[in-house]
Amino acid sequence: MTHPMPADNAVGGQPVIDVLVVDDDPVVRFGLKMMLSGAPDLRVVAEASDGAEAVELTRRHRPDVVLMDIRMPGTDGLTATETLRGESSAPQVIVFTTFDADAHVLRALRAGAAGFLLKDTPPDELVVAIRHAAQGRPVLAPEVTRRLIARVAESGQDGRQHIARRRLDVLADRERTVAVEIGAGRTNAEIAARHHLGLTTVKTHVSAILTKLDLNNRVQVALLVQEAGLVPPD
């Protein structure tokens, strides 16, 4: 359930990416808008001060990417993310927070967020992350993914292992192997090299995994594999 890249409003042949900024601090919203204004292919279409307003403005403006703060008064960013990602024409959501790899971020990723960024992310990296998210690519470096999903293994009280393993049973053997490699934070190219597969074949397996597991992105696959206990934390 991804919101497609816009076909119109192109700049130099490159589609313009519509962005919604969500934060309860007007200074933060202003700063983000100013940072993004320097990129010709990004356009801030609206600003929201809480999660409820974010959902309303998303339905009105149909942004491609939502920069979502987590902790806000009223409806928080996690609830808003879960609502948005459950809709038929869902935007990509990047969790934008001061908290690095905590339980709140895990909940957002399980809900289908494309990834997370810290609020001190340099402007050029923020722009690149938004472009990646608009293309359906996760906004998490492999090493960040490994550190993040290791948090799942640390909290055995989650009680998710049995359920996760049963969900993975629907995968064919090769798909399961690829899923485990995703759980280790490896890229498609790394998976192809490790298992002597063509890159196109790996991409086909990844698509099949997402479809069979009814997941939005590879970060969710990584979390599920970790919950199943199939990848030891680094």
JSON list of C-alpha atoms in Angstrom, two decimals:
[
{"chain": "A", "resi": 1, "resn": "MET", "atom": "CA", "xyz": [0.00, 0.00, 0.00]},
{"chain": "A", "resi": 2, "resn": "THR", "atom": "CA", "xyz": [2.34, 2.68, -1.22]},
{"chain": "A", "resi": 3, "resn": "HIS", "atom": "CA", "xyz": [1.47, 6.12, -2.44]},
{"chain": "A", "resi": 4, "resn": "PRO", "atom": "CA", "xyz": [2.87, 6.36, -5.99]},
{"chain": "A", "resi": 5, "resn": "MET", "atom": "CA", "xyz": [5.24, 9.01, -7.17]},
{"chain": "A", "resi": 6, "resn": "PRO", "atom": "CA", "xyz": [3.34, 11.89, -8.78]},
{"chain": "A", "resi": 7, "resn": "ALA", "atom": "CA", "xyz": [3.26, 11.83, -12.55]},
{"chain": "A", "resi": 8, "resn": "ASP", "atom": "CA", "xyz": [2.76, 15.58, -13.00]},
{"chain": "A", "resi": 9, "resn": "ASN", "atom": "CA", "xyz": [4.44, 18.71, -11.64]},
{"chain": "A", "resi": 10, "resn": "ALA", "atom": "CA", "xyz": [7.88, 17.60, -12.76]},
{"chain": "A", "resi": 11, "resn": "VAL", "atom": "CA", "xyz": [11.05, 19.67, -12.45]},
{"chain": "A", "resi": 12, "resn": "GLY", "atom": "CA", "xyz": [13.52, 19.02, -15.26]},
{"chain": "A", "resi": 13, "resn": "GLY", "atom": "CA", "xyz": [11.79, 15.72, -15.95]},
{"chain": "A", "resi": 14, "resn": "GLN", "atom": "CA", "xyz": [12.01, 14.68, -12.28]},
{"chain": "A", "resi": 15, "resn": "PRO", "atom": "CA", "xyz": [8.71, 14.24, -10.41]},
{"chain": "A", "resi": 16, "resn": "VAL", "atom": "CA", "xyz": [8.08, 16.65, -7.56]},
{"chain": "A", "resi": 17, "resn": "ILE", "atom": "CA", "xyz": [7.73, 14.93, -4.20]},
{"chain": "A", "resi": 18, "resn": "ASP", "atom": "CA", "xyz": [4.98, 16.38, -2.01]},
{"chain": "A", "resi": 19, "resn": "VAL", "atom": "CA", "xyz": [5.86, 16.38, 1.70]},
{"chain": "A", "resi": 20, "resn": "LEU", "atom": "CA", "xyz": [3.76, 16.86, 4.82]},
{"chain": "A", "resi": 21, "resn": "VAL", "atom": "CA", "xyz": [5.67, 18.03, 7.91]},
{"chain": "A", "resi": 22, "resn": "VAL", "atom": "CA", "xyz": [4.24, 16.97, 11.29]},
{"chain": "A", "resi": 23, "resn": "ASP", "atom": "CA", "xyz": [5.61, 18.38, 14.56]},
{"chain": "A", "resi": 24, "resn": "ASP", "atom": "CA", "xyz": [4.05, 20.15, 17.52]},
{"chain": "A", "resi": 25, "resn": "ASP", "atom": "CA", "xyz": [6.88, 22.70, 17.61]},
{"chain": "A", "resi": 26, "resn": "PRO", "atom": "CA", "xyz": [6.31, 25.50, 15.07]},
{"chain": "A", "resi": 27, "resn": "VAL", "atom": "CA", "xyz": [10.03, 26.34, 15.11]},
{"chain": "A", "resi": 28, "resn": "VAL", "atom": "CA", "xyz": [10.89, 22.78, 14.07]},
{"chain": "A", "resi": 29, "resn": "ARG", "atom": "CA", "xyz": [8.26, 22.87, 11.32]},
{"chain": "A", "resi": 30, "resn": "PHE", "atom": "CA", "xyz": [9.63, 26.18, 10.02]},
{"chain": "A", "resi": 31, "resn": "GLY", "atom": "CA", "xyz": [13.18, 24.86, 10.06]},
{"chain": "A", "resi": 32, "resn": "LEU", "atom": "CA", "xyz": [12.23, 21.72, 8.16]},
{"chain": "A", "resi": 33, "resn": "LYS", "atom": "CA", "xyz": [10.31, 23.71, 5.59]},
{"chain": "A", "resi": 34, "resn": "MET", "atom": "CA", "xyz": [13.28, 26.01, 5.03]},
{"chain": "A", "resi": 35, "resn": "MET", "atom": "CA", "xyz": [15.67, 23.06, 4.69]},
{"chain": "A", "resi": 36, "resn": "LEU", "atom": "CA", "xyz": [13.48, 21.29, 2.16]},
{"chain": "A", "resi": 37, "resn": "SER", "atom": "CA", "xyz": [12.82, 24.44, 0.12]},
{"chain": "A", "resi": 38, "resn": "GLY", "atom": "CA", "xyz": [16.37, 24.25, -1.22]},
{"chain": "A", "resi": 39, "resn": "ALA", "atom": "CA", "xyz": [15.62, 21.02, -3.10]},
{"chain": "A", "resi": 40, "resn": "PRO", "atom": "CA", "xyz": [13.83, 21.74, -6.40]},
{"chain": "A", "resi": 41, "resn": "ASP", "atom": "CA", "xyz": [12.08, 18.36, -6.46]},
{"chain": "A", "resi": 42, "resn": "LEU", "atom": "CA", "xyz": [10.61, 18.63, -2.94]},
{"chain": "A", "resi": 43, "resn": "ARG", "atom": "CA", "xyz": [7.53, 20.63, -2.02]},
{"chain": "A", "resi": 44, "resn": "VAL", "atom": "CA", "xyz": [6.04, 21.03, 1.46]},
{"chain": "A", "resi": 45, "resn": "VAL", "atom": "CA", "xyz": [2.30, 20.97, 0.80]},
{"chain": "A", "resi": 46, "resn": "ALA", "atom": "CA", "xyz": [1.13, 21.31, 4.41]},
{"chain": "A", "resi": 47, "resn": "GLU", "atom": "CA", "xyz": [2.17, 21.35, 8.08]},
{"chain": "A", "resi": 48, "resn": "ALA", "atom": "CA", "xyz": [0.44, 19.63, 11.01]},
{"chain": "A", "resi": 49, "resn": "SER", "atom": "CA", "xyz": [0.87, 20.11, 14.74]},
{"chain": "A", "resi": 50, "resn": "ASP", "atom": "CA", "xyz": [-0.44, 16.70, 15.87]},
{"chain": "A", "resi": 51, "resn": "GLY", "atom": "CA", "xyz": [-1.36, 13.29, 14.59]},
{"chain": "A", "resi": 52, "resn": "ALA", "atom": "CA", "xyz": [-5.06, 13.94, 14.07]},
{"chain": "A", "resi": 53, "resn": "GLU", "atom": "CA", "xyz": [-4.33, 16.98, 11.95]},
{"chain": "A", "resi": 54, "resn": "ALA", "atom": "CA", "xyz": [-1.71, 14.96, 10.05]},
{"chain": "A", "resi": 55, "resn": "VAL", "atom": "CA", "xyz": [-4.31, 12.35, 9.07]},
{"chain": "A", "resi": 56, "resn": "GLU", "atom": "CA", "xyz": [-6.77, 15.05, 8.01]},
{"chain": "A", "resi": 57, "resn": "LEU", "atom": "CA", "xyz": [-4.21, 16.95, 5.92]},
{"chain": "A", "resi": 58, "resn": "THR", "atom": "CA", "xyz": [-2.88, 13.76, 4.36]},
{"chain": "A", "resi": 59, "resn": "ARG", "atom": "CA", "xyz": [-6.35, 12.88, 3.12]},
{"chain": "A", "resi": 60, "resn": "ARG", "atom": "CA", "xyz": [-6.75, 16.40, 1.76]},
{"chain": "A", "resi": 61, "resn": "HIS", "atom": "CA", "xyz": [-3.34, 16.92, 0.12]},
{"chain": "A", "resi": 62, "resn": "ARG", "atom": "CA", "xyz": [-2.24, 13.34, -0.64]},
{"chain": "A", "resi": 63, "resn": "PRO", "atom": "CA", "xyz": [1.49, 13.88, 0.08]},
{"chain": "A", "resi": 64, "resn": "ASP", "atom": "CA", "xyz": [4.00, 11.32, -1.11]},
{"chain": "A", "resi": 65, "resn": "VAL", "atom": "CA", "xyz": [6.03, 11.44, 2.11]},
{"chain": "A", "resi": 66, "resn": "VAL", "atom": "CA", "xyz": [5.10, 12.41, 5.68]},
{"chain": "A", "resi": 67, "resn": "LEU", "atom": "CA", "xyz": [7.79, 13.51, 8.14]},
{"chain": "A", "resi": 68, "resn": "MET", "atom": "CA", "xyz": [6.18, 12.41, 11.41]},
{"chain": "A", "resi": 69, "resn": "ASP", "atom": "CA", "xyz": [7.23, 13.41, 14.91]},
{"chain": "A", "resi": 70, "resn": "ILE", "atom": "CA", "xyz": [6.48, 10.75, 17.53]},
{"chain": "A", "resi": 71, "resn": "ARG", "atom": "CA", "xyz": [5.71, 12.54, 20.77]},
{"chain": "A", "resi": 72, "resn": "MET", "atom": "CA", "xyz": [3.02, 15.19, 20.38]},
{"chain": "A", "resi": 73, "resn": "PRO", "atom": "CA", "xyz": [0.07, 16.25, 22.53]},
{"chain": "A", "resi": 74, "resn": "GLY", "atom": "CA", "xyz": [-3.29, 14.88, 21.48]},
{"chain": "A", "resi": 75, "resn": "THR", "atom": "CA", "xyz": [-2.96, 12.16, 18.84]},
{"chain": "A", "resi": 76, "resn": "ASP", "atom": "CA", "xyz": [0.68, 11.05, 18.77]},
{"chain": "A", "resi": 77, "resn": "GLY", "atom": "CA", "xyz": [2.72, 10.23, 15.71]},
{"chain": "A", "resi": 78, "resn": "LEU", "atom": "CA", "xyz": [2.58, 6.48, 16.26]},
{"chain": "A", "resi": 79, "resn": "THR", "atom": "CA", "xyz": [-1.21, 6.37, 16.20]},
{"chain": "A", "resi": 80, "resn": "ALA", "atom": "CA", "xyz": [-1.24, 8.61, 13.14]},
{"chain": "A", "resi": 81, "resn": "THR", "atom": "CA", "xyz": [1.30, 6.41, 11.36]},
{"chain": "A", "resi": 82, "resn": "GLU", "atom": "CA", "xyz": [-0.76, 3.29, 12.01]},
{"chain": "A", "resi": 83, "resn": "THR", "atom": "CA", "xyz": [-3.87, 5.04, 10.68]},
{"chain": "A", "resi": 84, "resn": "LEU", "atom": "CA", "xyz": [-2.17, 6.34, 7.54]},
{"chain": "A", "resi": 85, "resn": "ARG", "atom": "CA", "xyz": [-0.38, 3.11, 6.65]},
{"chain": "A", "resi": 86, "resn": "GLY", "atom": "CA", "xyz": [-3.65, 1.22, 6.97]},
{"chain": "A", "resi": 87, "resn": "GLU", "atom": "CA", "xyz": [-5.33, 3.27, 4.25]},
{"chain": "A", "resi": 88, "resn": "SER", "atom": "CA", "xyz": [-5.60, 2.21, 0.61]},
{"chain": "A", "resi": 89, "resn": "SER", "atom": "CA", "xyz": [-3.51, 5.10, -0.75]},
{"chain": "A", "resi": 90, "resn": "ALA", "atom": "CA", "xyz": [-0.93, 5.35, 1.99]},
{"chain": "A", "resi": 91, "resn": "PRO", "atom": "CA", "xyz": [1.95, 7.83, 1.91]},
{"chain": "A", "resi": 92, "resn": "GLN", "atom": "CA", "xyz": [5.43, 6.81, 2.93]},
{"chain": "A", "resi": 93, "resn": "VAL", "atom": "CA", "xyz": [6.03, 7.83, 6.55]},
{"chain": "A", "resi": 94, "resn": "ILE", "atom": "CA", "xyz": [9.43, 8.76, 7.95]},
{"chain": "A", "resi": 95, "resn": "VAL", "atom": "CA", "xyz": [9.48, 8.89, 11.74]},
{"chain": "A", "resi": 96, "resn": "PHE", "atom": "CA", "xyz": [11.35, 12.04, 12.75]},
{"chain": "A", "resi": 97, "resn": "THR", "atom": "CA", "xyz": [12.43, 11.92, 16.37]},
{"chain": "A", "resi": 98, "resn": "THR", "atom": "CA", "xyz": [15.03, 12.76, 18.99]},
{"chain": "A", "resi": 99, "resn": "PHE", "atom": "CA", "xyz": [14.88, 9.17, 20.29]},
{"chain": "A", "resi": 100, "resn": "ASP", "atom": "CA", "xyz": [17.21, 6.67, 18.66]},
{"chain": "A", "resi": 101, "resn": "ALA", "atom": "CA", "xyz": [15.97, 3.06, 18.27]},
{"chain": "A", "resi": 102, "resn": "ASP", "atom": "CA", "xyz": [13.54, 2.94, 21.17]},
{"chain": "A", "resi": 103, "resn": "ALA", "atom": "CA", "xyz": [10.31, 0.96, 21.51]},
{"chain": "A", "resi": 104, "resn": "HIS", "atom": "CA", "xyz": [8.31, 3.80, 19.97]},
{"chain": "A", "resi": 105, "resn": "VAL", "atom": "CA", "xyz": [10.34, 3.62, 16.76]},
{"chain": "A", "resi": 106, "resn": "LEU", "atom": "CA", "xyz": [9.90, -0.16, 16.65]},
{"chain": "A", "resi": 107, "resn": "ARG", "atom": "CA", "xyz": [6.14, 0.27, 16.85]},
{"chain": "A", "resi": 108, "resn": "ALA", "atom": "CA", "xyz": [6.23, 2.76, 13.98]},
{"chain": "A", "resi": 109, "resn": "LEU", "atom": "CA", "xyz": [8.29, 0.40, 11.83]},
{"chain": "A", "resi": 110, "resn": "ARG", "atom": "CA", "xyz": [5.95, -2.48, 12.57]},
{"chain": "A", "resi": 111, "resn": "ALA", "atom": "CA", "xyz": [3.11, -0.26, 11.40]},
{"chain": "A", "resi": 112, "resn": "GLY", "atom": "CA", "xyz": [4.85, 0.19, 8.06]},
{"chain": "A", "resi": 113, "resn": "ALA", "atom": "CA", "xyz": [6.90, 3.38, 8.40]},
{"chain": "A", "resi": 114, "resn": "ALA", "atom": "CA", "xyz": [9.65, 3.62, 5.78]},
{"chain": "A", "resi": 115, "resn": "GLY", "atom": "CA", "xyz": [12.21, 4.27, 8.51]},
{"chain": "A", "resi": 116, "resn": "PHE", "atom": "CA", "xyz": [13.33, 6.89, 10.96]},
{"chain": "A", "resi": 117, "resn": "LEU", "atom": "CA", "xyz": [15.60, 9.89, 11.13]},
{"chain": "A", "resi": 118, "resn": "LEU", "atom": "CA", "xyz": [16.94, 11.81, 14.08]},
{"chain": "A", "resi": 119, "resn": "LYS", "atom": "CA", "xyz": [16.15, 15.50, 14.31]},
{"chain": "A", "resi": 120, "resn": "ASP", "atom": "CA", "xyz": [19.82, 16.40, 14.00]},
{"chain": "A", "resi": 121, "resn": "THR", "atom": "CA", "xyz": [20.05, 14.73, 10.57]},
{"chain": "A", "resi": 122, "resn": "PRO", "atom": "CA", "xyz": [21.99, 17.04, 8.18]},
{"chain": "A", "resi": 123, "resn": "PRO", "atom": "CA", "xyz": [19.81, 18.74, 5.53]},
{"chain": "A", "resi": 124, "resn": "ASP", "atom": "CA", "xyz": [21.41, 16.93, 2.58]},
{"chain": "A", "resi": 125, "resn": "GLU", "atom": "CA", "xyz": [20.82, 13.53, 4.21]},
{"chain": "A", "resi": 126, "resn": "LEU", "atom": "CA", "xyz": [17.23, 14.49, 4.99]},
{"chain": "A", "resi": 127, "resn": "VAL", "atom": "CA", "xyz": [16.59, 15.35, 1.34]},
{"chain": "A", "resi": 128, "resn": "VAL", "atom": "CA", "xyz": [18.10, 12.06, 0.16]},
{"chain": "A", "resi": 129, "resn": "ALA", "atom": "CA", "xyz": [16.04, 10.12, 2.72]},
{"chain": "A", "resi": 130, "resn": "ILE", "atom": "CA", "xyz": [12.81, 11.71, 1.49]},
{"chain": "A", "resi": 131, "resn": "ARG", "atom": "CA", "xyz": [13.69, 10.83, -2.10]},
{"chain": "A", "resi": 132, "resn": "HIS", "atom": "CA", "xyz": [14.41, 7.24, -1.10]},
{"chain": "A", "resi": 133, "resn": "ALA", "atom": "CA", "xyz": [11.15, 6.95, 0.83]},
{"chain": "A", "resi": 134, "resn": "ALA", "atom": "CA", "xyz": [9.18, 8.31, -2.15]},
{"chain": "A", "resi": 135, "resn": "GLN", "atom": "CA", "xyz": [10.69, 5.52, -4.25]},
{"chain": "A", "resi": 136, "resn": "GLY", "atom": "CA", "xyz": [9.60, 2.93, -1.70]},
{"chain": "A", "resi": 137, "resn": "ARG", "atom": "CA", "xyz": [13.11, 2.39, -0.38]},
{"chain": "A", "resi": 138, "resn": "PRO", "atom": "CA", "xyz": [13.72, 1.99, 3.38]},
{"chain": "A", "resi": 139, "resn": "VAL", "atom": "CA", "xyz": [15.27, 4.93, 5.19]},
{"chain": "A", "resi": 140, "resn": "LEU", "atom": "CA", "xyz": [17.58, 2.83, 7.33]},
{"chain": "A", "resi": 141, "resn": "ALA", "atom": "CA", "xyz": [21.19, 1.96, 6.70]},
{"chain": "A", "resi": 142, "resn": "PRO", "atom": "CA", "xyz": [21.91, -1.78, 7.12]},
{"chain": "A", "resi": 143, "resn": "GLU", "atom": "CA", "xyz": [23.95, -1.18, 10.29]},
{"chain": "A", "resi": 144, "resn": "VAL", "atom": "CA", "xyz": [21.10, 0.85, 11.78]},
{"chain": "A", "resi": 145, "resn": "THR", "atom": "CA", "xyz": [18.66, -1.90, 10.89]},
{"chain": "A", "resi": 146, "resn": "ARG", "atom": "CA", "xyz": [20.80, -4.50, 12.66]},
{"chain": "A", "resi": 147, "resn": "ARG", "atom": "CA", "xyz": [21.06, -2.38, 15.79]},
{"chain": "A", "resi": 148, "resn": "LEU", "atom": "CA", "xyz": [17.37, -1.59, 15.78]},
{"chain": "A", "resi": 149, "resn": "ILE", "atom": "CA", "xyz": [16.00, -5.09, 15.27]},
{"chain": "A", "resi": 150, "resn": "ALA", "atom": "CA", "xyz": [18.37, -6.38, 17.95]},
{"chain": "A", "resi": 151, "resn": "ARG", "atom": "CA", "xyz": [16.14, -4.51, 20.39]},
{"chain": "A", "resi": 152, "resn": "VAL", "atom": "CA", "xyz": [13.41, -7.03, 19.63]},
{"chain": "A", "resi": 153, "resn": "ALA", "atom": "CA", "xyz": [15.62, -9.90, 20.73]},
{"chain": "A", "resi": 154, "resn": "GLU", "atom": "CA", "xyz": [16.45, -8.07, 23.95]},
{"chain": "A", "resi": 155, "resn": "SER", "atom": "CA", "xyz": [12.79, -7.97, 24.96]},
{"chain": "A", "resi": 156, "resn": "GLY", "atom": "CA", "xyz": [11.79, -11.61, 25.26]},
{"chain": "A", "resi": 157, "resn": "GLN", "atom": "CA", "xyz": [8.56, -10.57, 26.96]},
{"chain": "A", "resi": 158, "resn": "ASP", "atom": "CA", "xyz": [7.26, -9.63, 23.50]},
{"chain": "A", "resi": 159, "resn": "GLY", "atom": "CA", "xyz": [5.92, -13.21, 23.13]},
{"chain": "A", "resi": 160, "resn": "ARG", "atom": "CA", "xyz": [6.04, -12.85, 19.35]},
{"chain": "A", "resi": 161, "resn": "GLN", "atom": "CA", "xyz": [8.40, -15.68, 18.40]},
{"chain": "A", "resi": 162, "resn": "HIS", "atom": "CA", "xyz": [5.83, -18.42, 17.87]},
{"chain": "A", "resi": 163, "resn": "ILE", "atom": "CA", "xyz": [3.54, -16.15, 15.84]},
{"chain": "A", "resi": 164, "resn": "ALA", "atom": "CA", "xyz": [6.46, -14.89, 13.76]},
{"chain": "A", "resi": 165, "resn": "ARG", "atom": "CA", "xyz": [7.67, -18.39, 12.94]},
{"chain": "A", "resi": 166, "resn": "ARG", "atom": "CA", "xyz": [4.19, -19.46, 11.87]},
{"chain": "A", "resi": 167, "resn": "ARG", "atom": "CA", "xyz": [3.94, -16.45, 9.56]},
{"chain": "A", "resi": 168, "resn": "LEU", "atom": "CA", "xyz": [7.28, -17.28, 7.94]},
{"chain": "A", "resi": 169, "resn": "ASP", "atom": "CA", "xyz": [6.12, -20.85, 7.27]},
{"chain": "A", "resi": 170, "resn": "VAL", "atom": "CA", "xyz": [4.23, -19.59, 4.18]},
{"chain": "A", "resi": 171, "resn": "LEU", "atom": "CA", "xyz": [7.54, -18.84, 2.44]},
{"chain": "A", "resi": 172, "resn": "ALA", "atom": "CA", "xyz": [9.29, -21.21, 0.07]},
{"chain": "A", "resi": 173, "resn": "ASP", "atom": "CA", "xyz": [12.79, -22.32, 1.09]},
{"chain": "A", "resi": 174, "resn": "ARG", "atom": "CA", "xyz": [14.63, -19.78, -1.09]},
{"chain": "A", "resi": 175, "resn": "GLU", "atom": "CA", "xyz": [12.28, -17.00, -0.02]},
{"chain": "A", "resi": 176, "resn": "ARG", "atom": "CA", "xyz": [12.90, -17.88, 3.61]},
{"chain": "A", "resi": 177, "resn": "THR", "atom": "CA", "xyz": [16.66, -17.72, 3.01]},
{"chain": "A", "resi": 178, "resn": "VAL", "atom": "CA", "xyz": [16.32, -14.28, 1.46]},
{"chain": "A", "resi": 179, "resn": "ALA", "atom": "CA", "xyz": [14.10, -13.16, 4.33]},
{"chain": "A", "resi": 180, "resn": "VAL", "atom": "CA", "xyz": [16.73, -14.21, 6.86]},
{"chain": "A", "resi": 181, "resn": "GLU", "atom": "CA", "xyz": [19.36, -12.25, 4.92]},
{"chain": "A", "resi": 182, "resn": "ILE", "atom": "CA", "xyz": [17.09, -9.19, 5.01]},
{"chain": "A", "resi": 183, "resn": "GLY", "atom": "CA", "xyz": [16.82, -9.78, 8.75]},
{"chain": "A", "resi": 184, "resn": "ALA", "atom": "CA", "xyz": [20.61, -9.54, 8.93]},
{"chain": "A", "resi": 185, "resn": "GLY", "atom": "CA", "xyz": [20.40, -6.11, 7.31]},
{"chain": "A", "resi": 186, "resn": "ARG", "atom": "CA", "xyz": [21.91, -7.14, 3.97]},
{"chain": "A", "resi": 187, "resn": "THR", "atom": "CA", "xyz": [21.15, -5.37, 0.70]},
{"chain": "A", "resi": 188, "resn": "ASN", "atom": "CA", "xyz": [19.84, -7.12, -2.41]},
{"chain": "A", "resi": 189, "resn": "ALA", "atom": "CA", "xyz": [23.31, -6.97, -3.96]},
{"chain": "A", "resi": 190, "resn": "GLU", "atom": "CA", "xyz": [24.88, -8.58, -0.89]},
{"chain": "A", "resi": 191, "resn": "ILE", "atom": "CA", "xyz": [22.24, -11.32, -0.85]},
{"chain": "A", "resi": 192, "resn": "ALA", "atom": "CA", "xyz": [22.81, -12.01, -4.55]},
{"chain": "A", "resi": 193, "resn": "ALA", "atom": "CA", "xyz": [26.57, -12.32, -4.05]},
{"chain": "A", "resi": 194, "resn": "ARG", "atom": "CA", "xyz": [26.30, -14.54, -0.95]},
{"chain": "A", "resi": 195, "resn": "HIS", "atom": "CA", "xyz": [23.92, -17.01, -2.62]},
{"chain": "A", "resi": 196, "resn": "HIS", "atom": "CA", "xyz": [25.11, -16.78, -6.24]},
{"chain": "A", "resi": 197, "resn": "LEU", "atom": "CA", "xyz": [21.81, -15.36, -7.44]},
{"chain": "A", "resi": 198, "resn": "GLY", "atom": "CA", "xyz": [21.01, -12.75, -10.01]},
{"chain": "A", "resi": 199, "resn": "LEU", "atom": "CA", "xyz": [19.96, -9.37, -8.65]},
{"chain": "A", "resi": 200, "resn": "THR", "atom": "CA", "xyz": [16.66, -9.60, -10.53]},
{"chain": "A", "resi": 201, "resn": "THR", "atom": "CA", "xyz": [16.01, -12.99, -8.91]},
{"chain": "A", "resi": 202, "resn": "VAL", "atom": "CA", "xyz": [16.60, -11.53, -5.45]},
{"chain": "A", "resi": 203, "resn": "LYS", "atom": "CA", "xyz": [14.23, -8.66, -6.19]},
{"chain": "A", "resi": 204, "resn": "THR", "atom": "CA", "xyz": [11.61, -11.17, -7.31]},
{"chain": "A", "resi": 205, "resn": "HIS", "atom": "CA", "xyz": [12.00, -13.11, -4.07]},
{"chain": "A", "resi": 206, "resn": "VAL", "atom": "CA", "xyz": [11.72, -9.89, -2.02]},
{"chain": "A", "resi": 207, "resn": "SER", "atom": "CA", "xyz": [8.50, -8.96, -3.82]},
{"chain": "A", "resi": 208, "resn": "ALA", "atom": "CA", "xyz": [7.09, -12.43, -3.18]},
{"chain": "A", "resi": 209, "resn": "ILE", "atom": "CA", "xyz": [8.05, -12.22, 0.51]},
{"chain": "A", "resi": 210, "resn": "LEU", "atom": "CA", "xyz": [6.30, -8.88, 0.93]},
{"chain": "A", "resi": 211, "resn": "THR", "atom": "CA", "xyz": [3.19, -10.17, -0.83]},
{"chain": "A", "resi": 212, "resn": "LYS", "atom": "CA", "xyz": [2.97, -13.46, 1.06]},
{"chain": "A", "resi": 213, "resn": "LEU", "atom": "CA", "xyz": [3.57, -11.85, 4.45]},
{"chain": "A", "resi": 214, "resn": "ASP", "atom": "CA", "xyz": [1.34, -8.85, 3.64]},
{"chain": "A", "resi": 215, "resn": "LEU", "atom": "CA", "xyz": [4.08, -6.41, 4.60]},
{"chain": "A", "resi": 216, "resn": "ASN", "atom": "CA", "xyz": [4.92, -2.96, 3.23]},
{"chain": "A", "resi": 217, "resn": "ASN", "atom": "CA", "xyz": [8.71, -2.93, 3.25]},
{"chain": "A", "resi": 218, "resn": "ARG", "atom": "CA", "xyz": [11.88, -4.89, 4.03]},
{"chain": "A", "resi": 219, "resn": "VAL", "atom": "CA", "xyz": [12.27, -3.28, 7.45]},
{"chain": "A", "resi": 220, "resn": "GLN", "atom": "CA", "xyz": [9.10, -5.07, 8.54]},
{"chain": "A", "resi": 221, "resn": "VAL", "atom": "CA", "xyz": [10.53, -8.30, 7.12]},
{"chain": "A", "resi": 222, "resn": "ALA", "atom": "CA", "xyz": [13.70, -7.78, 9.16]},
{"chain": "A", "resi": 223, "resn": "LEU", "atom": "CA", "xyz": [11.71, -7.24, 12.33]},
{"chain": "A", "resi": 224, "resn": "LEU", "atom": "CA", "xyz": [9.62, -10.35, 11.72]},
{"chain": "A", "resi": 225, "resn": "VAL", "atom": "CA", "xyz": [12.72, -12.49, 11.14]},
{"chain": "A", "resi": 226, "resn": "GLN", "atom": "CA", "xyz": [14.29, -11.14, 14.31]},
{"chain": "A", "resi": 227, "resn": "GLU", "atom": "CA", "xyz": [11.10, -11.80, 16.28]},
{"chain": "A", "resi": 228, "resn": "ALA", "atom": "CA", "xyz": [11.21, -15.39, 15.02]},
{"chain": "A", "resi": 229, "resn": "GLY", "atom": "CA", "xyz": [14.69, -15.72, 16.50]},
{"chain": "A", "resi": 230, "resn": "LEU", "atom": "CA", "xyz": [16.29, -16.61, 13.17]},
{"chain": "A", "resi": 231, "resn": "VAL", "atom": "CA", "xyz": [19.02, -13.98, 13.23]},
{"chain": "A", "resi": 232, "resn": "PRO", "atom": "CA", "xyz": [21.34, -13.58, 16.24]},
{"chain": "A", "resi": 233, "resn": "PRO", "atom": "CA", "xyz": [21.81, -9.91, 17.19]},
{"chain": "A", "resi": 234, "resn": "ASP", "atom": "CA", "xyz": [25.17, -8.43, 16.20]}
]
